[in-house]
Amino acid sequence: MNKNSPFQKIGRLLHSMKLGIVLLILIAAACVAGSLILQNQIPAYYVANYGEGGARIIQGIGLDRVFSCWWFLLLTALLCLNLALCSVLRFQTNLRRGRLGAWGPWLCHVGMLLLIAGFALGQRFSLETYLYGVPGETHEIEGTDYTVRIDDFQIDLREDETVEQYTAWLTVADSQSGRQQSGIAQVNAPFGVFGLKLYQNSTDWACQVDVERDGVQEESLLLCVGEILTPASMPELSLVFGKFYPDYAYTEEGPVSRSARLDNPCASFLLYYDGELIASEVVGIGHEIVAEPYRFVFHDPQPYTLIQVIRDPFRWLAALGGLTILVSLPLCFYLRPKKEGGQDGEGDEKQ
Amino acid sequence: MTAEMFLQAENGMFTVAVAAYLAAAVLYFVFLAVKKERAGRLAGLIFTAAFAVHTLALVTRGVGAGRLPFTNQYEFATSFAWGIALCYLIFMRKYRFRALGAFVAPVVFVIIGYAAMQSREVRELMPALRSNWLAIHVSTAIISYGAFGVAFGVSMLYLFRGRMGEDAFHQRELPDRERLDLISYRAVSLGFLFLTLVIVTGAIWAERAWGRYWSWDPKETWSLVTWIIYAMYLHVRLNRGWKGKKAAWFAVIGFVCVVFTYIGVNTWIPGIHSYA
């Protein structure tokens, strides 16, 4: 075949170092843009911060979601192709040379391929979901046959009231086989079970809320901060649990909590009727919120836990990639060159 | 001694170290500009003494705080400056190259000066920072950034070397440009190896703390950008023999990225590393 045919030229380009460098520059530039422009915000954010024209450009070319945008994925795919072709071509050359150091760059490329493959497969096939609740509650893990029971939840405070550790005692059950296993999830120490990892992600407060209509209790339910309560018999009315203050005080900066102790517990709420805000206040725990014919009473505050559940079957592949890169670098730098600086006659156009 | 006494002692030693680094930087400049041999010797002594006091200050803070001093802007900035000073001393001994101090000592002074402007309050660690991975992750970052700081100094010297003329002093005290280029490469390769370790250990820790080993947080992203820049430098150097000015500029730009990753990202871009 003609060495200068278009196919040959494209082939040479695809495994050339020049293309690899150009791709790295473009990926680095995309990363800079993706870090300077806040990602995955609502359109109004970009209009407010960059003006109508700026927002149109940012959203038009995907700078608001760089790392999942088609052109970023295309650049990464091309880089992988470049690395793969280069690795294949270099394999035989390295075998002929027979020097350990010559395998450094090859291993580094293979490690990068494994890492990117592990990350991409993990993004595509991993499971990530959240659940929250208070001790005694059981929740299904979305997309699986498993349930999680929150056996207990504890926040350890130091003397200065800063948090030392959050601990959740959990029991995960497989609804198919009936197997179950209990364990502890703490910050920096997830609970691994049945191929899942459960992380103690966050916490906030929940209150029991009594709902009365015309003096008769209609229901009593647990409401977490951020949740909305809508009475069944009056769907136009909504009560939003805004924030909880264990030790409420009003300062120049607005409402604050002086400590984490339940010394003056208060809840801020918002009341909507037919989508319109009709009240927004902070009330003490046990006090009534009146919206005729309804009365709401917040009581029995307790912290709830937010648990993050992850299953990434390709994490090992990314870990193998990272390890391979780490092993490859000493070979590249300290075993490879005859002369320092790598001038050992490998100054070819290929990687 | 109580924790507070240790922290007070650290405060004093830190101030002495800042002043000594400044004195060393000035003397190194005099050494190079006025070609006074004695100034160079004295600068080397003062720099080494500053490093010793600085080391003691870090140890004292560690004892006073009851943990490794790696957890806030002040602690990492002073450790970062210490890493550059350590790498400089190693490279100076290895390559017998004192004049490098004229370009490295000011960098150490600027970074430790930045540390001096930060709050030195010792706070209890938030749960996410209570991990053994913190020590591994940050200590590898200190070595990596230190080596890149030295590469920056060597590359700046390379870029100025042509303008300095050739006389007996320069021939004696300054390596030729080829050797400068080689020293810069050696520093970059050491820094790159450790930067890779920083990213890998950070990913392992992130997986344990946040559930994801990579989440495109600005700090992670800028570490990747820095890694890519140095990877390109090493690639073109090892495979295409890129040397000299272009390589020197790469090392300078790489270090600008390092500084931005540390200071710029923490200051201007919110992310999950914001507590650092």
XYZ file of C-alpha atoms in Angstrom:
627
model
C 0.000 0.000 0.000
C 1.168 3.503 -0.764
C 2.867 4.912 2.316
C 1.451 8.318 1.582
C -2.145 7.260 1.098
C -4.658 9.241 3.156
C -5.293 6.167 5.357
C -1.596 5.803 6.079
C -1.336 9.498 6.875
C -4.309 9.322 9.253
C -2.834 6.200 10.849
C 0.491 7.940 11.403
C -1.264 10.989 12.807
C -3.346 8.919 15.208
C -0.307 7.402 16.908
C 1.912 10.465 16.666
C 3.216 12.253 19.706
C 2.210 15.533 18.084
C -1.461 14.543 18.283
C -0.977 13.322 21.853
C 0.472 16.677 22.897
C -2.254 18.669 21.097
C -4.915 16.549 22.834
C -3.279 17.052 26.223
C -3.203 20.828 25.656
C -6.896 20.854 24.700
C -7.861 18.665 27.656
C -5.871 20.891 30.031
C -7.557 24.002 28.566
C -10.979 22.368 28.983
C -10.117 21.491 32.590
C -9.160 25.113 33.299
C -12.470 26.319 31.838
C -14.368 23.652 33.769
C -12.778 24.723 37.036
C -13.197 28.472 36.545
C -16.840 28.289 35.439
C -19.059 26.748 38.091
C -20.446 23.525 36.626
C -23.979 22.139 36.386
C -25.823 25.254 37.546
C -29.275 26.354 36.480
C -29.395 28.669 33.396
C -30.316 31.694 35.552
C -26.951 31.412 37.356
C -25.000 31.887 34.136
C -27.208 34.802 33.034
C -26.702 36.483 36.428
C -22.928 35.993 36.374
C -21.977 36.280 32.699
C -24.858 38.226 31.140
C -27.246 37.010 28.427
C -24.556 36.752 25.733
C -22.006 35.063 27.975
C -24.562 32.572 29.236
C -25.583 31.738 25.672
C -21.960 31.030 24.704
C -21.256 29.013 27.881
C -24.334 26.867 27.497
C -24.056 26.658 23.717
C -20.607 25.075 23.759
C -21.168 23.109 26.943
C -18.834 25.033 29.246
C -21.456 24.641 31.988
C -20.912 20.855 31.972
C -17.429 20.446 30.493
C -16.591 17.038 31.947
C -19.644 15.297 30.522
C -19.801 17.288 27.284
C -19.492 15.393 23.971
C -16.361 17.249 22.818
C -14.546 16.580 26.103
C -15.426 12.890 25.863
C -14.294 12.907 22.219
C -10.935 14.453 23.173
C -10.488 11.822 25.895
C -11.462 9.019 23.487
C -8.951 10.299 20.918
C -6.254 10.453 23.590
C -7.033 6.840 24.518
C -6.819 5.800 20.863
C -3.511 7.643 20.537
C -2.154 5.950 23.683
C -3.442 2.515 22.640
C -1.940 2.675 19.135
C 1.317 3.972 20.506
C 1.435 1.195 23.111
C 0.806 -1.499 20.502
C 3.516 -0.144 18.211
C 5.986 0.253 21.039
C 5.474 -3.214 22.420
C 7.594 -4.940 19.783
C 10.289 -2.262 19.841
C 10.579 -2.711 23.595
C 10.816 -6.494 23.256
C 13.717 -6.057 20.841
C 15.497 -3.612 23.120
C 15.091 -5.839 26.143
C 15.916 -3.080 28.609
C 13.730 -2.751 31.694
C 13.830 1.040 31.553
C 12.376 1.075 28.049
C 9.147 -0.324 29.479
C 8.626 2.765 31.639
C 6.816 4.971 29.093
C 4.931 1.948 27.748
C 3.695 1.023 31.223
C 2.785 4.648 31.887
C 0.612 4.727 28.765
C -1.016 1.405 29.627
C -1.642 2.676 33.174
C -3.324 5.796 31.824
C -5.500 3.670 29.547
C -6.540 1.432 32.447
C -7.236 4.443 34.627
C -9.370 6.207 32.043
C -11.178 2.942 31.172
C -11.857 2.230 34.859
C -13.155 5.753 35.393
C -15.334 5.745 32.255
C -16.816 2.304 33.008
C -17.374 3.366 36.612
C -19.237 6.474 35.446
C -21.396 4.374 33.164
C -22.131 1.334 35.319
C -21.741 2.453 38.917
C -24.612 3.048 41.279
C -24.761 6.170 43.425
C -27.764 6.966 45.540
C -28.602 8.637 48.835
C -31.014 7.893 51.648
C -31.724 9.687 54.861
C -33.583 8.987 58.028
C -33.552 8.619 61.795
C -32.833 5.534 63.915
C -35.471 2.846 63.527
C -36.293 3.642 59.914
C -35.720 1.230 57.036
C -35.180 2.434 53.476
C -34.821 0.693 50.141
C -31.628 1.290 48.211
C -32.860 2.564 44.898
C -31.968 0.346 41.947
C -31.088 -2.688 44.105
C -32.783 -5.459 46.083
C -31.259 -4.199 49.312
C -32.724 -2.300 52.231
C -30.911 -0.320 54.924
C -32.127 -0.069 58.480
C -30.694 2.808 60.493
C -30.099 1.133 63.854
C -28.609 4.174 65.508
C -26.953 7.482 64.738
C -24.609 9.435 66.968
C -22.701 12.706 66.752
C -19.641 12.839 69.020
C -18.828 16.367 70.126
C -15.628 17.628 71.682
C -15.520 19.933 74.673
C -15.511 22.971 72.376
C -18.617 21.526 70.672
C -16.897 20.884 67.361
C -17.716 17.534 65.799
C -15.293 14.686 66.401
C -17.122 12.009 64.457
C -20.477 11.060 62.953
C -21.382 7.399 63.389
C -24.276 5.499 61.868
C -25.040 1.904 62.854
C -26.639 0.230 59.865
C -28.109 -3.135 58.876
C -28.244 -3.961 55.186
C -30.598 -6.759 54.107
C -30.968 -8.535 50.783
C -34.710 -8.798 50.206
C -34.187 -11.666 47.725
C -32.084 -14.019 49.821
C -32.974 -12.711 53.267
C -29.281 -12.321 54.169
C -28.426 -9.338 56.293
C -25.331 -7.776 57.749
C -24.774 -5.007 60.278
C -21.924 -2.538 60.427
C -20.791 0.986 61.156
C -20.371 3.873 58.750
C -18.257 6.828 59.857
C -16.639 9.722 58.029
C -13.482 8.298 56.411
C -14.585 4.744 57.243
C -17.412 3.545 54.991
C -19.347 0.348 55.658
C -18.727 -2.166 52.863
C -21.310 -4.885 52.377
C -22.680 -6.992 49.474
C -20.472 -5.099 46.996
C -21.913 -1.784 48.177
C -20.195 0.945 50.143
C -22.243 3.021 52.553
C -20.837 6.404 53.528
C -21.810 8.611 56.444
C -22.253 11.643 54.221
C -24.039 14.352 56.137
C -26.554 15.150 58.831
C -29.229 17.651 59.755
C -32.289 17.757 61.975
C -35.739 16.235 61.846
C -38.822 16.984 63.970
C -42.025 15.160 64.635
C -44.865 17.355 63.309
C -48.468 17.036 64.546
C -51.048 18.168 62.021
C -54.438 19.205 63.394
C -57.517 20.302 61.455
C -60.278 22.036 63.353
C -58.814 20.731 66.613
C -58.678 17.094 65.472
C -55.304 15.462 64.893
C -55.123 14.426 61.253
C -51.631 12.965 61.263
C -48.254 13.041 62.983
C -45.152 12.520 60.900
C -41.376 12.982 60.916
C -40.256 15.959 58.851
C -36.593 16.524 57.962
C -35.049 19.927 57.220
C -35.762 20.779 53.602
C -38.837 18.571 53.359
C -42.347 19.772 52.503
C -45.526 18.775 54.310
C -48.786 18.963 52.358
C -51.995 18.001 54.215
C -53.909 15.334 52.296
C -57.205 17.181 52.551
C -55.784 20.569 51.471
C -53.115 20.118 48.809
C -52.995 23.905 48.193
C -51.298 24.324 51.576
C -47.590 23.506 51.962
C -45.361 23.752 55.000
C -41.610 23.807 54.259
C -39.184 22.956 57.087
C -36.497 25.587 56.417
C -33.887 25.213 59.130
C -33.426 23.978 62.669
C -31.605 25.889 65.422
C -30.770 23.758 68.495
C -29.832 26.840 70.529
C -31.545 29.743 68.763
C -30.439 33.360 69.051
C -31.094 36.397 66.880
C -27.963 38.412 66.093
C -27.034 41.245 63.729
C -26.236 38.598 61.140
C -29.672 37.051 61.521
C -30.772 33.868 63.252
C -27.953 31.604 64.490
C -27.471 28.638 66.788
C -25.198 29.461 69.712
C -24.333 25.833 70.354
C -25.153 22.309 69.260
C -27.029 21.654 72.512
C -30.832 21.642 72.561
C -30.987 24.693 74.878
C -33.429 26.810 72.868
C -34.621 24.667 69.958
C -36.430 26.533 67.207
C -37.474 25.786 63.645
C -37.810 28.156 60.726
C -40.647 27.389 58.333
C -42.296 28.735 55.205
C -46.023 28.419 54.515
C -47.350 28.478 50.973
C -50.937 28.599 49.832
C -51.550 27.907 46.174
C -47.867 28.563 45.460
C -47.837 31.924 47.238
C -45.789 32.539 50.354
C -48.176 33.415 53.187
C -45.879 33.128 56.227
C -42.207 32.723 57.058
C -41.125 32.592 60.694
C -38.997 30.990 63.362
C -40.989 29.222 66.079
C -39.985 27.516 69.274
C -40.358 23.758 69.448
C -43.795 22.958 70.858
C -45.345 26.220 69.627
C -48.244 26.175 67.211
C -48.101 27.332 63.597
C -51.618 28.373 62.607
C -52.955 28.358 59.059
C -56.725 28.050 59.486
C -58.196 25.501 59.618
C -54.799 23.844 60.239
C -52.429 23.886 63.184
C -48.934 22.425 63.036
C -46.745 21.668 66.047
C -43.034 20.757 65.774
C -41.735 18.581 68.611
C -39.147 15.906 69.520
C -36.225 17.151 67.411
C -33.514 14.633 66.584
C -30.617 14.524 64.116
C -31.061 12.479 60.970
C -28.298 10.925 58.911
C -27.688 11.150 55.189
C -26.164 7.963 53.849
C -24.484 7.799 50.445
C -24.539 4.382 48.763
C -22.045 3.565 46.026
C -21.323 0.483 43.990
C -18.519 0.888 41.475
C -17.571 -2.470 39.957
C -14.685 -0.928 38.012
C -12.878 0.819 40.839
C -10.234 -1.933 40.817
C -9.437 -1.155 37.170
C -8.805 2.514 37.930
C -6.716 1.511 40.972
C -4.667 -0.858 38.781
C -4.143 2.002 36.310
C -2.943 4.342 39.045
C -0.589 1.712 40.437
C 0.802 0.956 36.965
C 1.552 4.644 36.389
C 3.307 4.835 39.755
C 5.461 1.800 38.956
C 6.248 3.119 35.490
C 7.638 6.501 36.506
C 10.796 5.353 38.324
C 11.484 3.169 35.279
C 11.061 6.220 33.021
C 13.267 8.517 35.051
C 15.835 6.343 36.773
C 16.310 3.220 34.658
C 15.672 4.406 31.180
C 18.319 6.748 29.878
C 21.839 5.929 28.918
C 22.556 9.599 29.079
C 20.696 11.693 31.595
C 17.690 13.486 30.216
C 16.586 10.528 28.138
C 18.711 11.059 25.068
C 19.149 7.435 24.276
C 18.303 7.589 20.645
C 14.574 7.399 21.150
C 13.988 10.765 19.640
C 11.504 9.484 17.129
C 8.213 11.060 16.273
C 6.202 8.390 18.032
C 5.368 8.279 21.684
C 5.564 22.124 78.689
C 1.962 22.771 77.781
C 0.571 22.835 74.250
C 0.301 26.606 74.432
C 3.970 26.944 75.338
C 4.912 24.809 72.348
C 2.777 26.992 70.089
C 4.335 30.161 71.497
C 7.790 28.726 70.899
C 6.749 27.850 67.359
C 5.599 31.406 66.823
C 9.034 32.749 67.763
C 10.944 30.206 65.693
C 8.708 30.819 62.693
C 9.447 34.561 62.858
C 13.198 33.874 63.102
C 12.970 31.536 60.093
C 11.116 34.166 58.018
C 13.734 36.795 58.844
C 16.600 34.397 58.145
C 15.183 33.344 54.769
C 14.864 37.030 53.861
C 18.454 37.688 54.921
C 19.633 34.675 52.916
C 17.708 35.837 49.841
C 19.284 39.311 50.053
C 22.777 37.872 50.552
C 22.351 35.432 47.670
C 21.361 38.382 45.487
C 24.433 40.325 46.618
C 26.544 37.242 45.959
C 25.313 36.977 42.397
C 25.022 40.688 41.568
C 28.178 42.003 43.253
C 30.073 38.706 42.894
C 31.100 38.618 46.545
C 32.180 35.134 47.461
C 31.795 35.822 51.188
C 28.177 36.892 50.736
C 27.470 33.573 49.045
C 29.065 31.563 51.847
C 27.187 33.563 54.469
C 23.910 33.228 52.533
C 24.367 29.457 52.431
C 25.000 29.339 56.180
C 22.040 31.552 57.006
C 19.755 29.591 54.676
C 20.799 26.312 56.297
C 20.274 27.808 59.755
C 16.861 29.149 58.674
C 15.953 25.689 57.456
C 16.994 24.140 60.775
C 14.920 26.666 62.772
C 12.016 26.214 60.352
C 12.182 22.434 60.843
C 12.165 22.909 64.588
C 9.203 25.294 64.294
C 7.229 22.673 62.347
C 8.067 19.954 64.864
C 7.109 22.246 67.738
C 3.811 23.125 66.097
C 3.143 19.436 65.519
C 3.746 18.729 69.205
C 1.676 21.751 70.300
C -1.224 20.914 67.996
C -1.018 17.192 68.729
C -0.986 16.280 65.041
C 0.994 16.818 61.849
C 0.961 20.497 60.825
C -0.679 19.911 57.435
C -4.272 20.958 57.798
C -4.851 24.630 57.014
C -3.528 27.370 54.754
C -0.891 28.498 57.259
C 0.374 25.017 58.005
C 0.523 23.909 54.413
C 2.141 27.176 53.245
C 4.909 26.893 55.833
C 5.351 23.194 54.988
C 5.398 24.059 51.270
C 8.193 26.604 51.889
C 10.002 23.995 53.992
C 9.720 21.477 51.122
C 11.301 23.905 48.662
C 14.081 24.700 51.131
C 14.723 20.990 51.700
C 14.836 20.209 47.972
C 17.094 23.216 47.389
C 19.563 22.024 50.037
C 19.579 18.520 48.550
C 20.119 19.805 45.022
C 22.707 22.319 46.184
C 24.732 19.561 47.854
C 24.322 17.137 44.973
C 25.237 19.576 42.208
C 27.481 21.912 44.279
C 25.557 24.858 43.021
C 25.180 27.647 45.575
C 24.045 30.392 43.188
C 20.715 28.610 42.765
C 19.866 30.109 46.154
C 19.532 33.528 44.502
C 16.466 32.210 42.682
C 15.093 29.734 45.237
C 15.471 31.703 48.502
C 13.109 34.498 47.305
C 10.497 31.862 46.405
C 10.837 30.297 49.866
C 10.551 33.755 51.433
C 7.435 34.681 49.413
C 5.681 31.438 50.339
C 6.603 31.548 54.015
C 5.607 35.250 53.917
C 2.212 34.163 52.587
C 2.047 31.699 55.495
C 2.789 34.550 57.912
C -0.336 36.344 56.655
C -2.608 33.384 57.434
C -4.327 32.624 60.704
C -2.101 30.524 62.979
C -4.931 29.403 65.189
C -4.879 25.694 65.984
C -8.283 24.187 65.435
C -9.564 20.708 66.028
C -9.816 18.698 62.832
C -13.140 18.119 61.134
C -13.960 14.420 60.735
C -13.067 14.347 57.007
C -9.500 15.419 57.831
C -9.029 12.809 60.526
C -7.322 10.239 58.324
C -3.882 8.694 58.004
C -4.095 9.467 54.315
C -3.793 13.163 55.175
C -0.180 12.650 56.296
C 0.752 10.664 53.183
C -1.113 12.915 50.757
C 0.239 16.204 52.097
C 3.800 15.047 52.745
C 4.096 13.828 49.143
C 2.699 17.208 48.036
C 5.393 19.000 50.049
C 8.183 17.056 48.323
C 6.553 17.415 44.916
C 5.963 21.148 45.213
C 9.436 21.557 46.705
C 11.072 19.862 43.725
C 8.998 21.935 41.309
C 10.060 25.054 43.207
C 13.704 24.117 42.670
C 13.036 23.397 38.971
C 11.450 26.855 38.755
C 14.545 28.468 40.317
C 16.924 26.558 38.044
C 14.842 27.415 34.975
C 14.731 31.100 35.889
C 18.484 31.001 36.254
C 18.688 29.276 32.865
C 16.616 32.039 31.291
C 18.822 34.731 32.869
C 22.087 32.875 32.321
C 22.546 34.177 28.788
C 22.306 37.787 29.955
C 24.840 37.385 32.707
C 27.896 37.280 30.496
C 30.867 35.014 31.004
C 33.613 35.794 33.447
C 35.682 33.821 35.927
C 33.048 34.230 38.678
C 30.202 32.953 36.525
C 32.279 30.083 35.211
C 33.157 29.083 38.739
C 29.789 29.590 40.427
C 27.235 28.882 37.738
C 26.829 25.617 35.879
C 26.682 25.953 32.109
C 23.259 26.066 30.485
C 23.318 22.396 29.542
C 23.871 21.408 33.141
C 21.205 23.829 34.340
C 18.819 22.218 31.909
C 19.721 18.782 33.250
C 19.266 19.863 36.888
C 15.871 21.312 36.021
C 14.897 18.022 34.372
C 16.023 16.079 37.433
C 13.963 18.318 39.712
C 10.905 18.104 37.462
C 11.085 14.305 37.247
C 11.317 14.037 41.047
C 8.422 16.482 41.431
C 6.362 14.654 38.812
C 6.856 11.296 40.499
C 5.672 12.769 43.782
C 2.842 14.728 42.143
C 1.548 11.430 40.760
C 1.733 10.033 44.289
C -0.148 13.107 45.550
C -2.949 12.536 43.050
C -3.146 8.773 43.670
C -3.113 9.079 47.471
C -5.627 11.937 47.238
C -7.880 9.733 45.105
C -7.681 6.872 47.621
C -8.509 9.240 50.468
C -11.333 10.901 48.501
C -12.825 7.482 47.844
C -12.875 6.757 51.562
C -14.111 10.175 52.650
C -16.432 11.297 49.852
C -17.281 8.054 48.078
C -15.713 9.100 44.787
C -12.023 8.920 43.963
C -12.403 11.636 41.345
C -15.150 14.230 41.283
C -13.685 17.076 39.179
C -13.330 19.249 42.255
C -11.302 22.392 41.275
C -8.311 21.266 43.350
C -8.302 17.859 41.685
C -8.771 19.442 38.288
C -5.877 21.869 38.767
C -3.640 19.062 40.014
C -4.475 17.279 36.786
C -3.703 20.415 34.744
C -0.330 20.698 36.524
C 0.311 16.991 35.923
C -0.508 17.393 32.219
C 1.848 20.378 31.847
C 4.768 18.527 33.420
C 3.839 15.350 31.511
C 4.105 17.309 28.268
C 7.453 18.742 29.366
C 8.795 15.271 30.132
C 7.359 13.802 26.953
C 8.832 16.299 24.568
C 12.081 16.289 26.463
C 12.515 12.526 26.641
C 11.251 11.751 23.172
C 12.062 14.754 21.058
C 15.058 16.099 22.871
C 13.301 19.397 23.675
C 15.741 21.286 25.825
C 16.867 24.775 26.618
C 14.631 27.801 26.653
C 11.410 26.030 25.761
C 11.920 23.448 28.494
C 12.774 26.215 30.974
C 9.562 28.053 30.140
C 7.596 24.830 30.637
C 9.097 24.446 34.127
C 8.225 28.076 34.944
C 4.625 27.722 33.714
C 4.320 24.420 35.582
C 5.314 26.082 38.838
C 2.843 28.918 38.261
C 0.189 26.188 38.006
C 1.486 24.601 41.225
C 1.138 27.899 43.069
C -2.308 28.493 41.596
C -3.384 24.972 42.550
C -2.369 25.670 46.108
C -3.191 29.335 46.686
C -5.444 30.383 43.798
C -7.860 27.470 43.968
C -8.215 27.737 47.745
C -8.727 31.490 47.553
C -10.942 32.001 44.523
C -12.646 28.757 43.564
C -15.063 27.058 45.960
C -14.916 23.280 46.193
C -14.726 20.358 48.573
C -11.079 21.231 49.299
C -12.120 24.683 50.548
C -11.255 23.843 54.166
C -7.581 23.379 53.160
